Amino acid sequence: MITLTLLHPLQSVPVQSWPFESESVIRIGRSTDNDVILYSAVVSRHHVELRRNGSSWEIVSLGANGTYIDGKRITQMPVVNGMIVRLASSGPKIQIHLEGETPKAGLKTASGKRSSSQKDTPDQAKETLIDASSKNKEEDN
């Protein structure tokens, strides 16, 4: 299982989580056909794909504004448990948790699984509106 957790733009605390159990490709972006939908001006319609590669995962950047890990732009790389991915240089941050590996401290505060009623309506569970005003506050600091 892999869980993606959206982090608050200023405090880096969990805001929303998306667990995935059997998917081989997970798509993240602004378009409604993605598995994780993030409404932010800097997020591309199809920004990132996570691809299962045997027992491991890799991340592939597809977005025009880039994907960043530790401040460095990446195109493709293996996923490491607990890594934080930033969509665009000033965009939303997503932390990746891989089941079966020890997460970094503090990650257990993430809201894990969707309820069964939410699974019946996946669009409600996967959409997130990124507040542009909080992003602007971050850039002003």
PDB file of C-alpha atoms in Angstrom:
ATOM      1  CA  MET A   1       0.000   0.000   0.000  1.00  0.00           C
ATOM      2  CA  ILE A   2       1.099   3.565  -0.712  1.00  0.00           C
ATOM      3  CA  THR A   3      -0.387   6.672   0.921  1.00  0.00           C
ATOM      4  CA  LEU A   4      -0.038  10.215  -0.386  1.00  0.00           C
ATOM      5  CA  THR A   5      -0.433  13.027   2.149  1.00  0.00           C
ATOM      6  CA  LEU A   6      -0.937  16.668   1.238  1.00  0.00           C
ATOM      7  CA  LEU A   7       1.036  18.878   3.641  1.00  0.00           C
ATOM      8  CA  HIS A   8      -0.029  22.337   4.824  1.00  0.00           C
ATOM      9  CA  PRO A   9       1.942  24.970   2.859  1.00  0.00           C
ATOM     10  CA  LEU A  10       3.198  26.834   5.938  1.00  0.00           C
ATOM     11  CA  GLN A  11       3.362  24.316   8.792  1.00  0.00           C
ATOM     12  CA  SER A  12       4.077  21.066   6.857  1.00  0.00           C
ATOM     13  CA  VAL A  13       1.428  19.176   8.834  1.00  0.00           C
ATOM     14  CA  PRO A  14      -0.927  16.665   7.158  1.00  0.00           C
ATOM     15  CA  VAL A  15      -4.026  18.187   5.557  1.00  0.00           C
ATOM     16  CA  GLN A  16      -5.463  15.292   3.515  1.00  0.00           C
ATOM     17  CA  SER A  17      -4.423  11.717   2.674  1.00  0.00           C
ATOM     18  CA  TRP A  18      -5.123   9.331  -0.178  1.00  0.00           C
ATOM     19  CA  PRO A  19      -4.414   5.604   0.397  1.00  0.00           C
ATOM     20  CA  PHE A  20      -3.910   3.302  -2.605  1.00  0.00           C
ATOM     21  CA  GLU A  21      -3.794  -0.480  -2.306  1.00  0.00           C
ATOM     22  CA  SER A  22      -3.749  -2.127  -5.729  1.00  0.00           C
ATOM     23  CA  GLU A  23      -2.994   0.601  -8.271  1.00  0.00           C
ATOM     24  CA  SER A  24       0.047   0.226 -10.505  1.00  0.00           C
ATOM     25  CA  VAL A  25      -0.020   3.889 -11.636  1.00  0.00           C
ATOM     26  CA  ILE A  26      -1.177   6.861  -9.550  1.00  0.00           C
ATOM     27  CA  ARG A  27      -1.715  10.151 -11.364  1.00  0.00           C
ATOM     28  CA  ILE A  28      -1.562  13.568  -9.671  1.00  0.00           C
ATOM     29  CA  GLY A  29      -2.598  16.845 -11.262  1.00  0.00           C
ATOM     30  CA  ARG A  30      -5.263  19.472 -11.838  1.00  0.00           C
ATOM     31  CA  SER A  31      -7.404  17.485 -14.307  1.00  0.00           C
ATOM     32  CA  THR A  32     -10.416  15.571 -12.976  1.00  0.00           C
ATOM     33  CA  ASP A  33      -9.191  12.301 -14.548  1.00  0.00           C
ATOM     34  CA  ASN A  34      -6.294  12.077 -12.034  1.00  0.00           C
ATOM     35  CA  ASP A  35      -6.311   9.879  -8.917  1.00  0.00           C
ATOM     36  CA  VAL A  36      -5.309  12.884  -6.790  1.00  0.00           C
ATOM     37  CA  ILE A  37      -6.717  16.224  -7.943  1.00  0.00           C
ATOM     38  CA  LEU A  38      -5.064  19.433  -6.734  1.00  0.00           C
ATOM     39  CA  TYR A  39      -6.585  22.721  -7.798  1.00  0.00           C
ATOM     40  CA  SER A  40      -3.597  25.055  -7.911  1.00  0.00           C
ATOM     41  CA  ALA A  41      -2.537  27.386 -10.709  1.00  0.00           C
ATOM     42  CA  VAL A  42       1.036  26.023 -10.684  1.00  0.00           C
ATOM     43  CA  VAL A  43      -0.037  22.354 -10.901  1.00  0.00           C
ATOM     44  CA  SER A  44      -0.251  20.969 -14.438  1.00  0.00           C
ATOM     45  CA  ARG A  45      -3.305  19.040 -15.626  1.00  0.00           C
ATOM     46  CA  HIS A  46      -1.175  15.872 -15.507  1.00  0.00           C
ATOM     47  CA  HIS A  47       1.728  16.803 -13.249  1.00  0.00           C
ATOM     48  CA  VAL A  48       3.173  13.593 -11.741  1.00  0.00           C
ATOM     49  CA  GLU A  49       2.818   9.837 -12.055  1.00  0.00           C
ATOM     50  CA  LEU A  50       3.837   7.287  -9.444  1.00  0.00           C
ATOM     51  CA  ARG A  51       4.522   3.957 -11.144  1.00  0.00           C
ATOM     52  CA  ARG A  52       4.872   0.591  -9.452  1.00  0.00           C
ATOM     53  CA  ASN A  53       8.060  -1.139 -10.547  1.00  0.00           C
ATOM     54  CA  GLY A  54       7.937  -4.641  -9.071  1.00  0.00           C
ATOM     55  CA  SER A  55       7.948  -4.174  -5.297  1.00  0.00           C
ATOM     56  CA  SER A  56       9.136  -0.548  -5.478  1.00  0.00           C
ATOM     57  CA  TRP A  57       7.770   2.717  -6.878  1.00  0.00           C
ATOM     58  CA  GLU A  58       9.184   5.448  -9.092  1.00  0.00           C
ATOM     59  CA  ILE A  59       8.059   9.036  -9.516  1.00  0.00           C
ATOM     60  CA  VAL A  60       7.892  10.605 -12.985  1.00  0.00           C
ATOM     61  CA  SER A  61       7.464  14.346 -13.498  1.00  0.00           C
ATOM     62  CA  LEU A  62       5.174  15.303 -16.379  1.00  0.00           C
ATOM     63  CA  GLY A  63       4.348  18.925 -15.502  1.00  0.00           C
ATOM     64  CA  ALA A  64       5.628  22.018 -17.254  1.00  0.00           C
ATOM     65  CA  ASN A  65       6.428  23.719 -13.916  1.00  0.00           C
ATOM     66  CA  GLY A  66       8.523  20.801 -12.716  1.00  0.00           C
ATOM     67  CA  THR A  67       8.586  18.511  -9.703  1.00  0.00           C
ATOM     68  CA  TYR A  68      11.034  19.101  -6.865  1.00  0.00           C
ATOM     69  CA  ILE A  69      12.576  16.951  -4.140  1.00  0.00           C
ATOM     70  CA  ASP A  70      14.783  18.684  -1.573  1.00  0.00           C
ATOM     71  CA  GLY A  71      14.709  21.825  -3.735  1.00  0.00           C
ATOM     72  CA  LYS A  72      16.088  20.033  -6.804  1.00  0.00           C
ATOM     73  CA  ARG A  73      14.074  19.555  -9.979  1.00  0.00           C
ATOM     74  CA  ILE A  74      13.663  15.893 -10.915  1.00  0.00           C
ATOM     75  CA  THR A  75      12.349  14.103 -13.986  1.00  0.00           C
ATOM     76  CA  GLN A  76      12.280  10.524 -12.700  1.00  0.00           C
ATOM     77  CA  MET A  77      13.577   8.781  -9.577  1.00  0.00           C
ATOM     78  CA  PRO A  78      12.841   5.924  -7.149  1.00  0.00           C
ATOM     79  CA  VAL A  79      10.361   6.653  -4.368  1.00  0.00           C
ATOM     80  CA  VAL A  80      11.785   6.585  -0.835  1.00  0.00           C
ATOM     81  CA  ASN A  81       9.460   6.157   2.146  1.00  0.00           C
ATOM     82  CA  GLY A  82       8.721   9.531   3.740  1.00  0.00           C
ATOM     83  CA  MET A  83       9.982  11.622   0.825  1.00  0.00           C
ATOM     84  CA  ILE A  84       8.342  15.003   0.229  1.00  0.00           C
ATOM     85  CA  VAL A  85       7.575  15.999  -3.346  1.00  0.00           C
ATOM     86  CA  ARG A  86       6.798  19.587  -4.302  1.00  0.00           C
ATOM     87  CA  LEU A  87       4.714  20.228  -7.404  1.00  0.00           C
ATOM     88  CA  ALA A  88       6.304  23.295  -9.058  1.00  0.00           C
ATOM     89  CA  SER A  89       8.849  25.377  -7.155  1.00  0.00           C
ATOM     90  CA  SER A  90       6.147  27.089  -5.074  1.00  0.00           C
ATOM     91  CA  GLY A  91       3.329  24.535  -5.295  1.00  0.00           C
ATOM     92  CA  PRO A  92       1.750  22.003  -2.963  1.00  0.00           C
ATOM     93  CA  LYS A  93       3.864  19.459  -1.069  1.00  0.00           C
ATOM     94  CA  ILE A  94       2.967  15.771  -0.947  1.00  0.00           C
ATOM     95  CA  GLN A  95       4.581  13.249   1.364  1.00  0.00           C
ATOM     96  CA  ILE A  96       4.757   9.618   0.213  1.00  0.00           C
ATOM     97  CA  HIS A  97       4.359   6.745   2.697  1.00  0.00           C
ATOM     98  CA  LEU A  98       5.095   3.153   1.710  1.00  0.00           C
ATOM     99  CA  GLU A  99       3.472   0.430   3.843  1.00  0.00           C
ATOM    100  CA  GLY A 100       5.842  -2.027   5.423  1.00  0.00           C
ATOM    101  CA  GLU A 101       8.618   0.544   5.827  1.00  0.00           C
ATOM    102  CA  THR A 102       9.166   2.565   8.969  1.00  0.00           C
ATOM    103  CA  PRO A 103       7.836   6.097   8.454  1.00  0.00           C
ATOM    104  CA  LYS A 104       9.715   9.149   9.672  1.00  0.00           C
ATOM    105  CA  ALA A 105       8.665  10.631  13.037  1.00  0.00           C
ATOM    106  CA  GLY A 106       5.400  12.557  13.110  1.00  0.00           C
ATOM    107  CA  LEU A 107       3.755  10.914  10.116  1.00  0.00           C
ATOM    108  CA  LYS A 108       1.263   8.939  12.176  1.00  0.00           C
ATOM    109  CA  THR A 109      -0.831  12.107  12.518  1.00  0.00           C
ATOM    110  CA  ALA A 110      -1.967  11.751   8.900  1.00  0.00           C
ATOM    111  CA  SER A 111      -5.625  10.862   8.445  1.00  0.00           C
ATOM    112  CA  GLY A 112      -5.226   7.423   6.916  1.00  0.00           C
ATOM    113  CA  LYS A 113      -8.035   5.627   5.181  1.00  0.00           C
ATOM    114  CA  ARG A 114     -11.181   6.878   3.516  1.00  0.00           C
ATOM    115  CA  SER A 115     -14.430   5.643   5.012  1.00  0.00           C
ATOM    116  CA  SER A 116     -16.487   3.157   3.028  1.00  0.00           C
ATOM    117  CA  SER A 117     -19.059   5.846   2.216  1.00  0.00           C
ATOM    118  CA  GLN A 118     -16.308   7.996   0.704  1.00  0.00           C
ATOM    119  CA  LYS A 119     -15.050   5.070  -1.383  1.00  0.00           C
ATOM    120  CA  ASP A 120     -18.453   4.975  -3.076  1.00  0.00           C
ATOM    121  CA  THR A 121     -17.869   8.539  -4.282  1.00  0.00           C
ATOM    122  CA  PRO A 122     -14.138   8.704  -5.091  1.00  0.00           C
ATOM    123  CA  ASP A 123     -14.299  12.164  -6.657  1.00  0.00           C
ATOM    124  CA  GLN A 124     -15.219  13.685  -3.290  1.00  0.00           C
ATOM    125  CA  ALA A 125     -12.340  11.910  -1.543  1.00  0.00           C
ATOM    126  CA  LYS A 126      -9.622  12.808  -4.031  1.00  0.00           C
ATOM    127  CA  GLU A 127     -10.238  16.489  -4.777  1.00  0.00           C
ATOM    128  CA  THR A 128      -8.443  19.235  -2.890  1.00  0.00           C
ATOM    129  CA  LEU A 129      -8.661  22.971  -3.375  1.00  0.00           C
ATOM    130  CA  ILE A 130      -5.332  24.660  -2.780  1.00  0.00           C
ATOM    131  CA  ASP A 131      -5.918  28.045  -1.181  1.00  0.00           C
ATOM    132  CA  ALA A 132      -4.052  30.567  -3.320  1.00  0.00           C
ATOM    133  CA  SER A 133      -3.982  33.118  -0.493  1.00  0.00           C
ATOM    134  CA  SER A 134      -1.952  30.804   1.773  1.00  0.00           C
ATOM    135  CA  LYS A 135       0.474  30.147  -1.108  1.00  0.00           C
ATOM    136  CA  ASN A 136       0.921  33.902  -1.575  1.00  0.00           C
ATOM    137  CA  LYS A 137       1.615  34.339   2.147  1.00  0.00           C
ATOM    138  CA  GLU A 138       4.324  31.682   1.910  1.00  0.00           C
ATOM    139  CA  GLU A 139       5.970  33.462  -1.019  1.00  0.00           C
ATOM    140  CA  ASP A 140       5.882  36.812   0.808  1.00  0.00           C
ATOM    141  CA  ASN A 141       7.891  35.414   3.742  1.00  0.00           C
TER     142      ASN A 141
END
